[in-house]
Structure formats: structure tokens, C-alpha cells
Short mmCIF file of C-alpha atoms and ligand atoms in Angstrom, two decimals:
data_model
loop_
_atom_site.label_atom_id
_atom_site.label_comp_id
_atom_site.label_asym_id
_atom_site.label_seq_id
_atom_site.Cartn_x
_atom_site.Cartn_y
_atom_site.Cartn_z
CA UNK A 26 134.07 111.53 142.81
CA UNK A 27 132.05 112.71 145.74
CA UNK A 28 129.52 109.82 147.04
CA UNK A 29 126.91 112.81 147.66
CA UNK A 30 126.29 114.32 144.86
CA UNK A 31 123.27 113.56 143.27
CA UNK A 32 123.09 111.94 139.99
CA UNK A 33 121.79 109.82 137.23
CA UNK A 34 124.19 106.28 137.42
CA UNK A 35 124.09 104.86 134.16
CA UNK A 36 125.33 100.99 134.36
CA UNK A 37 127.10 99.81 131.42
CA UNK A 38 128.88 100.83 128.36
CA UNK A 39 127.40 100.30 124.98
CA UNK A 40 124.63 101.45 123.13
CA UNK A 41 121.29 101.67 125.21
CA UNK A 42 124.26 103.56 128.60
CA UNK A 43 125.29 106.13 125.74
CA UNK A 44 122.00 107.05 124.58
CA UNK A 45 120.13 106.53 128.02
CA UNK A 46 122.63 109.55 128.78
CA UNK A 47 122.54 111.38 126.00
CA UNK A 48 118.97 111.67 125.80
CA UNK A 49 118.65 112.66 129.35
CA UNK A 50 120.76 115.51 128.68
CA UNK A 51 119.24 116.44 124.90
CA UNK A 52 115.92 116.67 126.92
CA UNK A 53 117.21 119.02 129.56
CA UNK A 54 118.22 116.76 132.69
CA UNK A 55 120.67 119.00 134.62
CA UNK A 56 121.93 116.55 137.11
CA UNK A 57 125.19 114.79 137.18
CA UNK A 58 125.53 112.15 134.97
CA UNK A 59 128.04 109.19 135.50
CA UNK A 60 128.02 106.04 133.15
CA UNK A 61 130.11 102.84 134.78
CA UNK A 62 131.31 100.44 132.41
CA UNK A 63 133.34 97.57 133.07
CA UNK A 64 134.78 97.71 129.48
CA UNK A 65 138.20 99.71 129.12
CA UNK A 66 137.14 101.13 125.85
CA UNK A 67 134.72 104.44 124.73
CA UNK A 68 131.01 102.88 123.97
CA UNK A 69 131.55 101.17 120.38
CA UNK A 70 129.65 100.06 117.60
CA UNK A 71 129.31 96.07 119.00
CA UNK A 72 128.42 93.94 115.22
CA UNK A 73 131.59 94.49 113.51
CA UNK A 74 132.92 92.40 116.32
CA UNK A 75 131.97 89.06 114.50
CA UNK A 76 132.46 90.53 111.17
CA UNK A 77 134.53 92.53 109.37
CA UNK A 78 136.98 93.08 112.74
CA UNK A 79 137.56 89.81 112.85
CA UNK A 80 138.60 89.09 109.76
CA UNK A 81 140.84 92.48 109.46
CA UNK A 82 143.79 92.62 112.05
CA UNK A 83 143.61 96.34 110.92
CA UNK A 84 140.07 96.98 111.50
CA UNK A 85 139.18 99.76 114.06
CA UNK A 86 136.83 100.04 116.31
CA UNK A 87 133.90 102.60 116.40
CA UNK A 88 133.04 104.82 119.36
CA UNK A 89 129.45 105.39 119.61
CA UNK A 90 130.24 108.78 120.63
CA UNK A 91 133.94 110.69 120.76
CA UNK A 92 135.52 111.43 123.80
CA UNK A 93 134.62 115.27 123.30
CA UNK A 94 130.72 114.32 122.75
CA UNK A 95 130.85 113.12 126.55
CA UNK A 96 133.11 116.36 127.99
CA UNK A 97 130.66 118.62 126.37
CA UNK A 98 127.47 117.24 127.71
CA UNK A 99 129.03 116.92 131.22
CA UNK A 100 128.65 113.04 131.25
CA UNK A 101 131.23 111.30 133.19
CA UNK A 102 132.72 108.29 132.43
CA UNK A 103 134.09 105.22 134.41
CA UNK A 104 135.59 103.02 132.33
CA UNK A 105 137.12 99.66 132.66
CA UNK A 106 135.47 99.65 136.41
CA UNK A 107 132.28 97.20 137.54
CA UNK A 108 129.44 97.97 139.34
CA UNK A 109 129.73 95.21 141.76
CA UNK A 110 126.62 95.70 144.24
CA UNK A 111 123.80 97.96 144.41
CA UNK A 112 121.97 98.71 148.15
CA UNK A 113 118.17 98.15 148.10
CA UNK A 114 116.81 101.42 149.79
CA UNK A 115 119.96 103.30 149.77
CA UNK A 116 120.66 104.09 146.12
CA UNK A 117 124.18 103.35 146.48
CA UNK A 118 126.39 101.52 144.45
CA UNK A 119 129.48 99.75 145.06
CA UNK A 120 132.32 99.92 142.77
CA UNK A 121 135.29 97.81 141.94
CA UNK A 122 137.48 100.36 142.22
CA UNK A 123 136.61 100.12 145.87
CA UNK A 124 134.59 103.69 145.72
CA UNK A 125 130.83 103.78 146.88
CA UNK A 126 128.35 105.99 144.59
CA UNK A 127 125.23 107.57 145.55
CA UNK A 128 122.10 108.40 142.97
CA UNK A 129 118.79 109.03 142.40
CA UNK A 130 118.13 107.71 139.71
CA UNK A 131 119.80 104.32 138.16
CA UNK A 132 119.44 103.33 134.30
CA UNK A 133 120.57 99.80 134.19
CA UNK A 134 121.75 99.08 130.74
CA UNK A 135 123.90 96.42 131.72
CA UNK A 136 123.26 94.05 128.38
CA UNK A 137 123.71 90.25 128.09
CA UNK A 138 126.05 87.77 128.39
CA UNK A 139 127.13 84.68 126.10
CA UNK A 140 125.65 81.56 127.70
CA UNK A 141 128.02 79.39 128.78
CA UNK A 142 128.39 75.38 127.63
CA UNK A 143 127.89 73.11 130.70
CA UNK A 144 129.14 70.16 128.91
CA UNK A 145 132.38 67.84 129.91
CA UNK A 146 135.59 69.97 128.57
CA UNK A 147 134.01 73.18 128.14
CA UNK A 148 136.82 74.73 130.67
CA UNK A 149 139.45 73.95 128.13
CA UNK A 150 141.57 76.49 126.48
CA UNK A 151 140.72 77.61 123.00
CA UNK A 152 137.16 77.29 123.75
CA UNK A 153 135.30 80.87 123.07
CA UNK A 154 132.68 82.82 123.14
CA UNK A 155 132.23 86.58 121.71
CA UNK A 156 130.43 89.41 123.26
CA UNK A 157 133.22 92.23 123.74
CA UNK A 158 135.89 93.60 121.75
CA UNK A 159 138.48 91.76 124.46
CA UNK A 160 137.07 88.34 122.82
CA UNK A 161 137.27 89.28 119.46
CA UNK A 162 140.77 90.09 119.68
CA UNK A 163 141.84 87.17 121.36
CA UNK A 164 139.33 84.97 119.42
CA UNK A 165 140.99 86.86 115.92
CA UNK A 166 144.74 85.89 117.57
CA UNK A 167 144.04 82.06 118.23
CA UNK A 168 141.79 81.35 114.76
CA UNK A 169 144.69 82.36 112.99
CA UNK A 170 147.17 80.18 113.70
CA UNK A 171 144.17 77.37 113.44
CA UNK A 172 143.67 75.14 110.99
CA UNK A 173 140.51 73.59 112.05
CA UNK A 174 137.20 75.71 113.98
CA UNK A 175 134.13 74.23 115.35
CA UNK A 176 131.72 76.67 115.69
CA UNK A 177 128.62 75.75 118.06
CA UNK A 178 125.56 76.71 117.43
CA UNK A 179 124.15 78.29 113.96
CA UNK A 180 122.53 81.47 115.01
CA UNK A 181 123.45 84.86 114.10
CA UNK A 182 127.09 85.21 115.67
CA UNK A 183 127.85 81.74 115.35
CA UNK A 184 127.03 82.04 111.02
CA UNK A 185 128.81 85.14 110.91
CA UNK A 186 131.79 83.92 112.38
CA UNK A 187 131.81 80.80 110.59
CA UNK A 188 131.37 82.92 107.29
CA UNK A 189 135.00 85.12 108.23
CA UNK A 190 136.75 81.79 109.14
CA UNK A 191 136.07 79.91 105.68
CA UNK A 192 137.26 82.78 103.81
CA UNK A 193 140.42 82.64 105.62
CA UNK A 194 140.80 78.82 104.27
CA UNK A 195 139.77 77.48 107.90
CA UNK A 196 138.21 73.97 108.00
CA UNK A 197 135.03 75.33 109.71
CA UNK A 198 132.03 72.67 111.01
CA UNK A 199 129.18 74.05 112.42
CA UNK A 200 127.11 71.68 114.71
CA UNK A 201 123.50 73.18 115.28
CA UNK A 202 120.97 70.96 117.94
CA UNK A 203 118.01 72.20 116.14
CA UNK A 204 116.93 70.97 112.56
CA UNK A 205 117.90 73.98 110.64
CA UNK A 206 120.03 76.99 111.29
CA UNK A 207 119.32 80.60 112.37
CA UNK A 208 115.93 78.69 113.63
CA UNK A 209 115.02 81.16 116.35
CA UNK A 210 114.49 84.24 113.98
CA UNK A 211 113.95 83.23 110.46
CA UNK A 212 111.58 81.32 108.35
CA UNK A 213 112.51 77.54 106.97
CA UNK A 214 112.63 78.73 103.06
CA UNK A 215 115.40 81.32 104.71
CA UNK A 216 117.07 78.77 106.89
CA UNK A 217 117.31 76.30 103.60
CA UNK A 218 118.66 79.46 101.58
CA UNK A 219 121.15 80.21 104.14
CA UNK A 220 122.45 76.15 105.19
CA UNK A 221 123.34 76.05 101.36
CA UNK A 222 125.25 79.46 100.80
CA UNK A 223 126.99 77.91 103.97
CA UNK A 224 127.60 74.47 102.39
CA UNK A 225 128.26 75.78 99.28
CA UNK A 226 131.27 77.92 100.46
CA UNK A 227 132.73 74.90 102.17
CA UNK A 228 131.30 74.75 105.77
CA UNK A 229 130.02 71.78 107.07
CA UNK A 230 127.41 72.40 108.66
CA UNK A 231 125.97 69.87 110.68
CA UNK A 232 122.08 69.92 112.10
CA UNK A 233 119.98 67.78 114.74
CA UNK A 234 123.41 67.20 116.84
CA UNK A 235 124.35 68.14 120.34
CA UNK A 236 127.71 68.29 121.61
CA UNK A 237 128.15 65.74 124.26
CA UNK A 238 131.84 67.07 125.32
CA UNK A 239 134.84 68.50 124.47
CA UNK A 240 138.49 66.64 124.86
CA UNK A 241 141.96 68.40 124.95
CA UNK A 242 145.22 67.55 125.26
CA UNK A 243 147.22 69.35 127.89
CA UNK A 244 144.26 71.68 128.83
CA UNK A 245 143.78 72.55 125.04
CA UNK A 246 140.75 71.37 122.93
CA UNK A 247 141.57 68.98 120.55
CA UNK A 248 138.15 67.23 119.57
CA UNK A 249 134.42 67.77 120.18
CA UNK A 250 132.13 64.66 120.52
CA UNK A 251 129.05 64.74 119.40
CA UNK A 252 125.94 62.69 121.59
CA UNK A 253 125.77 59.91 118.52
CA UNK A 254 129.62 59.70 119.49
CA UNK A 255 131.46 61.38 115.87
CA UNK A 256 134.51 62.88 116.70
CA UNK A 257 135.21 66.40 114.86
CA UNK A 258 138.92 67.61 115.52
CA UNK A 259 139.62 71.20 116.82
CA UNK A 260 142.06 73.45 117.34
CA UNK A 261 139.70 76.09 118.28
CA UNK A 262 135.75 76.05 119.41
CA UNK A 263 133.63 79.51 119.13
CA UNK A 264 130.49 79.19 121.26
CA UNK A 265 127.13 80.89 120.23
CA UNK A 266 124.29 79.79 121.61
CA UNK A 267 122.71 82.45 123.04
CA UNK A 268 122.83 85.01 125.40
CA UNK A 269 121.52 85.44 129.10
CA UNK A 270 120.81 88.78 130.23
CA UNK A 271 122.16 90.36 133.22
CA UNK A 272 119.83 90.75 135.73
CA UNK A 273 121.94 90.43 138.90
CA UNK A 274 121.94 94.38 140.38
CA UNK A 275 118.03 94.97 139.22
CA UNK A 276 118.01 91.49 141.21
CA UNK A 277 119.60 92.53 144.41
CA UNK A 278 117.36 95.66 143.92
CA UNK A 279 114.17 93.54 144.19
CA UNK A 280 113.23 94.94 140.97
CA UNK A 281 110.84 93.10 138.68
CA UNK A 282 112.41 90.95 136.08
CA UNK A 283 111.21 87.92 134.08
CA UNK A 284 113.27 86.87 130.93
CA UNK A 285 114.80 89.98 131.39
CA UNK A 286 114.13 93.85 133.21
CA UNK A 287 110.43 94.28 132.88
CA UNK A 288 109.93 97.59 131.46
CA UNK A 289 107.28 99.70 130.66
CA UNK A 290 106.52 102.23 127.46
CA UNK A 291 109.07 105.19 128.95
CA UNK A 292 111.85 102.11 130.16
CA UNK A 293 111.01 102.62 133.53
CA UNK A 294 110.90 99.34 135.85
CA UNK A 295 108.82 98.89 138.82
CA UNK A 296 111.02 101.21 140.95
CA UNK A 297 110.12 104.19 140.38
CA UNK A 298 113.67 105.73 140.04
CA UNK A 299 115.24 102.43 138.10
CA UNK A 300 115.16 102.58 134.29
CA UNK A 301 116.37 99.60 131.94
CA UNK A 302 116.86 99.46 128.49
CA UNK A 303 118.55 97.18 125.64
CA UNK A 304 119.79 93.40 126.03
CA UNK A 305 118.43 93.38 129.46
CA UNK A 306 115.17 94.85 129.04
CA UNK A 307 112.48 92.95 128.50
CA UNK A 308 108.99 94.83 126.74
CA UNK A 309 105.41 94.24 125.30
CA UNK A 310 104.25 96.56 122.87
CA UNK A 311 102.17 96.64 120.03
CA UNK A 312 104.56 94.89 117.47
CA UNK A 313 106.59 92.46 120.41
CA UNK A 314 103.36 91.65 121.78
CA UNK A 315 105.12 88.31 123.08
CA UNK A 316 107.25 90.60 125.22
CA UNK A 317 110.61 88.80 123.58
CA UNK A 318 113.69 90.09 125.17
CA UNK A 319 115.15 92.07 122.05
CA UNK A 320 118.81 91.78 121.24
CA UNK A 321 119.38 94.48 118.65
CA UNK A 322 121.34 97.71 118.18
CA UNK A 323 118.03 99.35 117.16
CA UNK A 324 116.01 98.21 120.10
CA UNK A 325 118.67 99.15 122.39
CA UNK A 326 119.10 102.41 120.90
CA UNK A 327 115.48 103.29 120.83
CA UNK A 328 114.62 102.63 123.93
CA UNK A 329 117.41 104.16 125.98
CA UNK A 330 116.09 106.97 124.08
CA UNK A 331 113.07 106.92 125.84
CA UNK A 332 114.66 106.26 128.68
CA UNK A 333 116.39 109.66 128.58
CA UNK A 334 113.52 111.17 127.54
CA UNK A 335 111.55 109.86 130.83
CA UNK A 336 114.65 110.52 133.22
CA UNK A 337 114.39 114.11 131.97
CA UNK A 338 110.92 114.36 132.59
CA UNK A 339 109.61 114.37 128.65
CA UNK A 340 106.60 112.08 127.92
CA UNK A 341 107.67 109.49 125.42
CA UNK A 342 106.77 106.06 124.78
CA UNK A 343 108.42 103.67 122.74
CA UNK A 344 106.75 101.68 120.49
CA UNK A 345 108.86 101.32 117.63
CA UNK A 346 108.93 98.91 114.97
CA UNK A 347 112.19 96.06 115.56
CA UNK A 348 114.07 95.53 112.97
CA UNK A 349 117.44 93.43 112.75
CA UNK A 350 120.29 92.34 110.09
CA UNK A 351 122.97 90.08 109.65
CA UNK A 352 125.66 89.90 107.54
CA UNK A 353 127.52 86.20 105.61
CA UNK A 354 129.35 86.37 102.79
CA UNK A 355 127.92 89.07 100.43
CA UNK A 356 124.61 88.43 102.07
CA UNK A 357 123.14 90.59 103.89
CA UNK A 358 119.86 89.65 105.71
CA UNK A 359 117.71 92.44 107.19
CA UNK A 360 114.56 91.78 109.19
CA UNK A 361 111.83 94.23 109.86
CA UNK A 362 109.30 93.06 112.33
CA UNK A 363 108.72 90.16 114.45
CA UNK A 364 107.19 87.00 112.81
CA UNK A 365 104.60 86.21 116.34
CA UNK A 366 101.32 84.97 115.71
CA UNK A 367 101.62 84.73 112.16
CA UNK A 368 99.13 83.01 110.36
CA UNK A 369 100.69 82.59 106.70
CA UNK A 370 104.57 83.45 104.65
CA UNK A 371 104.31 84.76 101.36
CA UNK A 372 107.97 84.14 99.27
CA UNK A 373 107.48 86.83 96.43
CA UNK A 374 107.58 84.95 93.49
CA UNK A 375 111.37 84.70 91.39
CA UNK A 376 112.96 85.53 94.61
CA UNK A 377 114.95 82.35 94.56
CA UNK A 378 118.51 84.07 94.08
CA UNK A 379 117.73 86.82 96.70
CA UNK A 380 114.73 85.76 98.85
CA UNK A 381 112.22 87.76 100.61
CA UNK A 382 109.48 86.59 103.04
CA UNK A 383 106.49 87.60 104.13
CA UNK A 384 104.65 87.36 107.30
CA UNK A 385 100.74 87.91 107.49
CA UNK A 386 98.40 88.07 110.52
CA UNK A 387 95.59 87.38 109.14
CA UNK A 388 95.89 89.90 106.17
CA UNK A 389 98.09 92.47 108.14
CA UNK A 390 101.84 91.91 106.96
CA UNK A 391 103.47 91.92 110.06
CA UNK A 392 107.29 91.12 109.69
CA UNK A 393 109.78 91.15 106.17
CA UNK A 394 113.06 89.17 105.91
CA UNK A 395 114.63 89.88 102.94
CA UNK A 396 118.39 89.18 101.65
CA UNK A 397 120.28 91.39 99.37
CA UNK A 398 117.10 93.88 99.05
CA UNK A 399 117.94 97.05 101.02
CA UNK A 400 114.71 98.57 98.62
CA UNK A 401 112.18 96.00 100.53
CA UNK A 402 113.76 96.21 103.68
CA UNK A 403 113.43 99.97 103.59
CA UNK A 404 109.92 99.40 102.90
CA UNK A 405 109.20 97.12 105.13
CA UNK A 406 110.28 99.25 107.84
CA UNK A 407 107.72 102.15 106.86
CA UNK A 408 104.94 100.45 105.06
CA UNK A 409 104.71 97.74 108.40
CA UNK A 410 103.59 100.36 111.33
CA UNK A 411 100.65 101.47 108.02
CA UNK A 412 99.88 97.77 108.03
CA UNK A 413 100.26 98.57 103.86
CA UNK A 414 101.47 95.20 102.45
CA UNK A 415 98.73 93.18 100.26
CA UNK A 416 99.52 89.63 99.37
CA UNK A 417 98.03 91.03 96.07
CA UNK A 418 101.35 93.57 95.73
CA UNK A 419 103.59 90.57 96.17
CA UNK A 420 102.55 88.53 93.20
CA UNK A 421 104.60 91.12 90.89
CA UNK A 422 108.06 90.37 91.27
CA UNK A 423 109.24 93.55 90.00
CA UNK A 424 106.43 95.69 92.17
CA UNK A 425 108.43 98.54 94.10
CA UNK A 426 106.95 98.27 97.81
CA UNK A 427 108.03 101.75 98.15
CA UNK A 428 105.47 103.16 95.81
CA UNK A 429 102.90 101.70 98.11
CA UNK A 430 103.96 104.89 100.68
CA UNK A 431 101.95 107.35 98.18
CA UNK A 432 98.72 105.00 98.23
C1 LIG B 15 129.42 89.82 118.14
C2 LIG B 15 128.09 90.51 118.09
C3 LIG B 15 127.54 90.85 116.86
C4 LIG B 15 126.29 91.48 116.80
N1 LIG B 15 125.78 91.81 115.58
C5 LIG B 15 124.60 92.49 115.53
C6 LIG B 15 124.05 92.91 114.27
O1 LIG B 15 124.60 92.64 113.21
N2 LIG B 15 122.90 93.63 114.29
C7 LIG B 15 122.24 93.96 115.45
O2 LIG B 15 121.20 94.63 115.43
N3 LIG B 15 122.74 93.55 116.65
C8 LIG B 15 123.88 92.83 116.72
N4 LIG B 15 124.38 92.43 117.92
C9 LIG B 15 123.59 92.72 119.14
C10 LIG B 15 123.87 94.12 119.63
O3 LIG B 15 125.24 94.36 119.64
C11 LIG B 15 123.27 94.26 121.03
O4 LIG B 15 121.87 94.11 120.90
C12 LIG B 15 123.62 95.60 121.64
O5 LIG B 15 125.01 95.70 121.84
C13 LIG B 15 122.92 95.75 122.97
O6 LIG B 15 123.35 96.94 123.57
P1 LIG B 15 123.21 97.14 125.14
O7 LIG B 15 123.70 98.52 125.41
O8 LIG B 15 121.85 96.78 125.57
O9 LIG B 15 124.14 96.04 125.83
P2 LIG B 15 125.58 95.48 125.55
O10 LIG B 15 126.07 95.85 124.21
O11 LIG B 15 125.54 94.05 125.95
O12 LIG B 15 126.48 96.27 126.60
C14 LIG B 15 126.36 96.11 127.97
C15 LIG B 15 127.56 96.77 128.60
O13 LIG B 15 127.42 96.79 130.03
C16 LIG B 15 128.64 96.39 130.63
N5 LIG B 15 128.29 95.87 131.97
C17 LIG B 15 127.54 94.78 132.25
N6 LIG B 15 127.44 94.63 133.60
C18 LIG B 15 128.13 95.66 134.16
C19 LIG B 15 128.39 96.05 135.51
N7 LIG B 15 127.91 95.37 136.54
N8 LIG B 15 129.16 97.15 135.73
C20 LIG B 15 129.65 97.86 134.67
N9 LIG B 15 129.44 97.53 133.37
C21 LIG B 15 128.68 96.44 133.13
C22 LIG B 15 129.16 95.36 129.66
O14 LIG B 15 130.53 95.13 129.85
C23 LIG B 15 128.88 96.05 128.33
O15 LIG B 15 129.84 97.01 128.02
C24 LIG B 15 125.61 91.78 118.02
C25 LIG B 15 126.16 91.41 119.24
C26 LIG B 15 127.38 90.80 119.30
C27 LIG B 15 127.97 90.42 120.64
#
């Protein structure tokens, strides 16, 4: 690899690196392109990771794009090597592999990372968290031979993998600090619906606690003690409270960054030649108005899109709608929109089994959660950007929200 050549540097290995680079090269950038990953593995598809892979040792994984996709459009790969440094003002980056590379332009799309517990214990073995698929197969090798999980905190990952481990007969207990569970990105009636299809299948599930520390015997957890001083046995602890998003190279770069890499409409930082997209990018526009840090195959996919678009020199903006799922049990919950600044929620009426809510602003619908109801979700996702959902269409249970796209 010859340090000076010059080249887009793509940093990182998942969804918003594969289509930051694919995009540049759809649009007509004729430069070298090199992505660096750290991860040994082809770009995959990252959510089966807490579901079905680890339930199924025989699951495999899925490459974003095959190994011919990358030959074709001239895109080199470095896998399995970290970008450990980047030079302000020389656009030079240092490798692990010990080899230096230039570029002129740098996407960053270097994701997030699991945030860590600080608490007494959290160093022990058998305590872990899941972000790659080097965790889930070490996290699907020790659950197995457990008999009882605590899983620690009741967000998205931490549900779903409580969800596989109960089916496998696991004692599972979930310990949440906050009153109710998934309380970041859903509404209370969907929180309630979702704490009982939890309790119902036999987790306990355990609300308004906060671990206080974690005991082991011979450098393996045994117990987690809770701050009111309960003791819940362990063989194993999964961790999911949250992620943090990588900021250090845009860091050493002196390049803008808040709760994550602020970028504007085309993905482009405040440097000029330093583009960031996905987990750890952080953008306002029209529908994330709050400027949330979005952590979703969609937004990452999007806007590396643009990104490409931008490094290629076509005038895009991204402004798409976010929208999100999850999947427990036979449930799956799909989100279009983001629920900031709403003034009212709408249930539609007789959704008890299978619940949908609805977000206004005002009288503009701005975000849909629904559970087993591709049809709505579908909807959602076109009808929102129209600003097309009445309260008045909700009141009829059986009202398609699709015909609403012909009025
Ligand atoms: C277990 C799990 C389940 C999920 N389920 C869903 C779901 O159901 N639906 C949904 O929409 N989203 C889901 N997500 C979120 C979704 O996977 C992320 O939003 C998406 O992967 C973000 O893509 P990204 O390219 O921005 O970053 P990431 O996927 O985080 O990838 C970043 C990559 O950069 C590499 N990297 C970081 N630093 C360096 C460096 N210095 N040098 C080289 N390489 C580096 C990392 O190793 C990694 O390969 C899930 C995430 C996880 C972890």
C-alpha cells in the first residue's frame, strides 16, 4: 500500500464505511478508495447479532456486500487492522499494522461503543456486553452452559437478548434504573405492553433499581447487588445500557463534535475534507430537530449515502425520515419517526393485542410505533414526510392508513 497515493480513507467496517464507499464510487469518484476496519470479518448485517444469531449456533452471518462487490468497484479493504492515530494537518493515518496512510479525504464511520459499567466487580469474567459479532459468539458460548442471566438494562439489546435467553429455559432477570423499560424510545402504553409480554414469558423484570456491584468467586460473577442490597445470583451478566460514540480520531483532528460528529445535510463535518456518518454522527434536520445521535441501520445507511454522494461531488442532502425496529418474541416493534416535541399520543382504538401509537405536534402526526402491524408501519413511513395522519382516521380501527396515500 503506497503512503502517497491519494485516496478516500474510509474508517470503519459496517454499514454507514460500506455505503460511504459505495456511493462515492456509484456517483463517479475515481480516486482510490481504502476502508480500515478493525473487525476481521466482510461489513455484516449488525441486528441479528442479539437475535436470531444468538440463539442459533448455526446462524450465519450477512455481508453487507460480497467480497466480489468490493474487487469490482476497486475499493480496498483492510480488515481486522485499527486506525490508531490520525495527524491534524497532514492527512495521515497511522495504522496498527504499523503502516502510515495518506488521504485527502477521510469518512469517519467509526460507530459506537457499548458503555461500560463503572460499578464494584464489573471487571469480572462472564460480565458482557454486545456490539460485534466477536461478542456474540463468545456471549452465545458462555449463556449456554448458564443456568442463570442478569441482563442490565431494558433497552433494545438488552430486551432482545433477554427474549433469546428465556426461550432457551434460562432464569433471566432484567434490572432496569428507570421506571419502565425501553424508556428512551417508546411511549408508557408501549413500555406497559412490552414489561408484560416480558413477565408473562417468565422474565423477571425488575424496574427503579440500580446495580450497586457485582461479586464473583475466583474472578467469575456469581451475584449482582442491587443499591436496596437484594442479591440476584449469576452465572452470566449481559450489559446494555447504552452506547458512546467514538469520537477519538475526529477528536485528535480538532474536528467539531458534541454528542457525537457534528454533521451537516451532505455528512460533511467542519473540515472541509472529513465526512462522518452513522453511530457517530450526530445531525439536525427537519424530523431530528433535537439533533439526537441516531443509532439505526437506516440512519447509518442513508446518510453514508450522502456522504458518497458529497465525496463524489453530487449535491445531496439528507433529510430522511428515521425509522427503527426491534424484535422479542413474535413481536416485532417498528418505529417511524421521532416522538420530540410532541404535544399528544393517540392509541388507535382495539389495539390492545397489537398496539399502535400515535404522536401529534400539534395536529401534524409526527412519529408511529406500532407492534405486529407491518401495514401501519409502512404507512407511517410514507404518509409522515406528507404530514397525512388525522386523529379523525384513527378512530376506525379497521381504517387502512395506506389508502390515505391516494387522498
Ligand atoms: C446487537 C445489536 C443489535 C442491533 N439491532 C438493531 C435493529 O434491530 N435495528 C436497527 O435499526 N439497528 C440495530 N442496531 C444498531 C445498528 O446496528 C447500528 O446503528 C449500525 O450498525 C451503525 O452502523 P455504523 O456503520 O454507523 O457503525 P457500527 O456498526 O458501530 O460500525 C463501526 C465499525 O467501525 C469499526 N471501528 C471503530 N473504530 C475504528 C478504528 N479506529 N479503526 C478501524 N475500525 C474502527 C468498528 O469495529 C465497527 O466495525 C443494533 C446494534 C447492535 C450492536
Amino acid at each position: 500500500m503506497s503512503p502517497e497515493r491519494q485516496r478516500l480513507l474510509i474508517v470503519g467496517g459496517s454499514y454507514a464505511a460500506c455505503e460511504t464507499a459505495a456511493h462515492a464510487r456509484e456517483n463517479g469518484y475515481g480516486e482510490d478508495i481504502l476502508i480500515v476496519s478493525e473487525e476481521p470479518e466482510l461489513p455484516y448485517d449488525r441486528p441479528p447479532l442479539s437475535k436470531a444469531y444468538l440463539k442459533n449456533p448455526n446462524e450465519k452471518l450477512s455481508p453487507l456486500r460480497t467480497a466480489a462487490f468490493y474487487s469490482a468497484n476497486r475499493i480496498d479493504l483492510e480488515l481486522g487492522t485499527r486506525v490508531v492515530s490520525l495527524e491534524a494537518g497532514t492527512n495521515k493515518a497511522m495504522l496498527s499494522n504499523g503502516e502510515n496512510v495518506a488521504f485527502d479525504i477521510l469518512a469517519l464511520a467509526v460507530g459506537a461503543q457499548a458503555r461500560r459499567l463503572t460499578c464494584v466487580g464489573a471487571d469480572l469474567r462472564n460480565v458482557h456486553y454486545l456490539r460485534s459479532v466477536a461478542d456474540a459468539r463468545l456471549m452465545r458460548a458462555v449463556t449456554a452452559e448458564a443456568e442463570n442471566v442478569v441482563v442490565i438494562g431494558a433497552g433494545f439489546i438488552g430486551l432482545e437478548v433477554a427474549s433469546m435467553l428465556v426461550q432457551q429455559q434460562k432464569q433471566v432477570t432484567v434490572i432496569e434504573a428507570t421506571d419502565r423499560v425501553l424508556a428512551r424510545v417508546v411511549a408508557p402504553e408501549m413500555s406497559q405492553f412490552f414489561s408484560s409480554a416480558h413477565r408473562d414469558r417468565g422474565v423477571k423484570l425488575l424496574t427503579s433499581r440500580t446495580v450497586q456491584s457485582l461479586e464473583g468467586e475466583n474472578g467469575v460473577v456469581r451475584r449482582v447487588v442491587l443499591e436496596d442490597g437484594t442479591g440476584i445470583d449469576a452465572d452470566v451478566v449481559v450489559v446494555g445500557v447504552g452506547s458512546v460514540p467514538n469520537l477519538e480520531l475526529a477528536q485528535q483532528l480538532g474536528v467539531h463534535c458534541a454528542n457525537g460528529i457534528v454533521v451537516d445535510a451532505r455528512s460533511r463535518s467542519n473540515q472541509a475534507n472529513v465526512f462522518a456518518a452513522g453511530d457517530c454522527a450526530a445531525y439536525r434536520s427537519p424530523f431530528n430537530p433535537a439533533g439526537i445521535r441516531l443509532e439505526s441501520v437506516q440512519n447509518a445507511t442513508e446518510q453514508a449515502r450522502v456522504a458518497g454522494a458529497a465525496i463524489a461531488g453530487v449535491d445531496t442532502s439528507y433529510d430522511a425520515l428515521p425509522w427503527f425496529w426491534s424484535d422479542q418474541y413474535d413481536l416485532k416493534l417498528q418505529i417511524a419517526g421521532l416522538p420530540s416535541g410532541a404535544t399528544e399520543r393517540v392509541l388507535r382504538p382495539g389495539s390492545g393485542a397489537d398496539p399502535s401509537v400515535f404522536y401529534f405536534r400539534d395536529d401534524a402526526c409526527i412519529c408511529v410505533e406500532s407492534v405486529n402491524r407491518p401495514r401501519d408501519h409502512i404507512a407511517a413511513r410514507r404518509l409522515l414526510p406528507r404530514r397525512k395522519i388525522s386523529k379523525q382516521d384513527l378512530q376506525d380501527v379497521d381504517f387502512d392508513l395506506l389508502s390515505l396515500l391516494k387522498r
